[in-house]
């Protein structure tokens, strides 16, 4: 669980087939994963540009 005093960082990535994201908290200069999520793209969302998908 995040401790609410350290920096949170959200990393995202999108390809033609999937989207993913990782929320990390920087504790003592080491990124610790808080949660992650990924899912396959729907046919409709594949038409969006990469920046829009992320």
PDB file of N, CA and C in Angstrom, residues 8 10 14 16 19 25 27-28 32 36 43-44 47-48 54:
ATOM      1  N   UNK A   8       4.656   9.331  -6.243  1.00  0.00           N
ATOM      2  CA  UNK A   8       4.020   8.297  -7.054  1.00  0.00           C
ATOM      3  C   UNK A   8       4.340   8.557  -8.521  1.00  0.00           C
ATOM      4  N   UNK A  10       3.414   7.165 -12.528  1.00  0.00           N
ATOM      5  CA  UNK A  10       2.559   6.353 -13.381  1.00  0.00           C
ATOM      6  C   UNK A  10       3.243   6.188 -14.733  1.00  0.00           C
ATOM      7  N   UNK A  14       1.328   1.817 -24.768  1.00  0.00           N
ATOM      8  CA  UNK A  14       0.266   1.347 -25.647  1.00  0.00           C
ATOM      9  C   UNK A  14       0.884   0.839 -26.937  1.00  0.00           C
ATOM     10  N   UNK A  16      -0.354  -1.555 -30.713  1.00  0.00           N
ATOM     11  CA  UNK A  16      -1.527  -1.782 -31.564  1.00  0.00           C
ATOM     12  C   UNK A  16      -2.465  -2.826 -30.968  1.00  0.00           C
ATOM     13  N   UNK A  19      -2.827  -2.173 -23.980  1.00  0.00           N
ATOM     14  CA  UNK A  19      -2.490  -1.000 -23.165  1.00  0.00           C
ATOM     15  C   UNK A  19      -2.085  -1.511 -21.788  1.00  0.00           C
ATOM     16  N   UNK A  25       5.674   3.688  -6.395  1.00  0.00           N
ATOM     17  CA  UNK A  25       6.002   4.676  -5.369  1.00  0.00           C
ATOM     18  C   UNK A  25       7.505   4.622  -5.151  1.00  0.00           C
ATOM     19  N   UNK A  27      10.428   4.766  -2.929  1.00  0.00           N
ATOM     20  CA  UNK A  27      10.768   4.642  -1.508  1.00  0.00           C
ATOM     21  C   UNK A  27      12.271   4.470  -1.400  1.00  0.00           C
ATOM     22  N   UNK A  28      12.938   5.416  -0.745  1.00  0.00           N
ATOM     23  CA  UNK A  28      14.400   5.395  -0.587  1.00  0.00           C
ATOM     24  C   UNK A  28      15.079   5.241  -1.952  1.00  0.00           C
ATOM     25  N   UNK A  32       8.862   1.068  -6.058  1.00  0.00           N
ATOM     26  CA  UNK A  32       8.131  -0.095  -5.569  1.00  0.00           C
ATOM     27  C   UNK A  32       6.761  -0.095  -6.255  1.00  0.00           C
ATOM     28  N   UNK A  36      -0.572  -2.668 -11.058  1.00  0.00           N
ATOM     29  CA  UNK A  36      -0.406  -2.649 -12.512  1.00  0.00           C
ATOM     30  C   UNK A  36      -1.676  -3.163 -13.159  1.00  0.00           C
ATOM     31  N   UNK A  43     -11.268  -3.372 -31.148  1.00  0.00           N
ATOM     32  CA  UNK A  43     -11.107  -2.993 -32.554  1.00  0.00           C
ATOM     33  C   UNK A  43     -11.304  -1.490 -32.741  1.00  0.00           C
ATOM     34  N   UNK A  44     -12.258  -0.902 -32.029  1.00  0.00           N
ATOM     35  CA  UNK A  44     -12.536   0.521 -32.141  1.00  0.00           C
ATOM     36  C   UNK A  44     -11.383   1.373 -31.609  1.00  0.00           C
ATOM     37  N   UNK A  47      -7.956   2.270 -33.580  1.00  0.00           N
ATOM     38  CA  UNK A  47      -7.900   3.374 -34.546  1.00  0.00           C
ATOM     39  C   UNK A  47      -7.310   4.647 -33.953  1.00  0.00           C
ATOM     40  N   UNK A  48      -7.266   4.757 -32.617  1.00  0.00           N
ATOM     41  CA  UNK A  48      -6.707   5.947 -31.977  1.00  0.00           C
ATOM     42  C   UNK A  48      -5.188   5.977 -32.145  1.00  0.00           C
ATOM     43  N   UNK A  54      -2.675   6.041 -24.738  1.00  0.00           N
ATOM     44  CA  UNK A  54      -1.996   6.095 -23.445  1.00  0.00           C
ATOM     45  C   UNK A  54      -2.716   7.055 -22.534  1.00  0.00           C
TER      46      UNK A  54
END
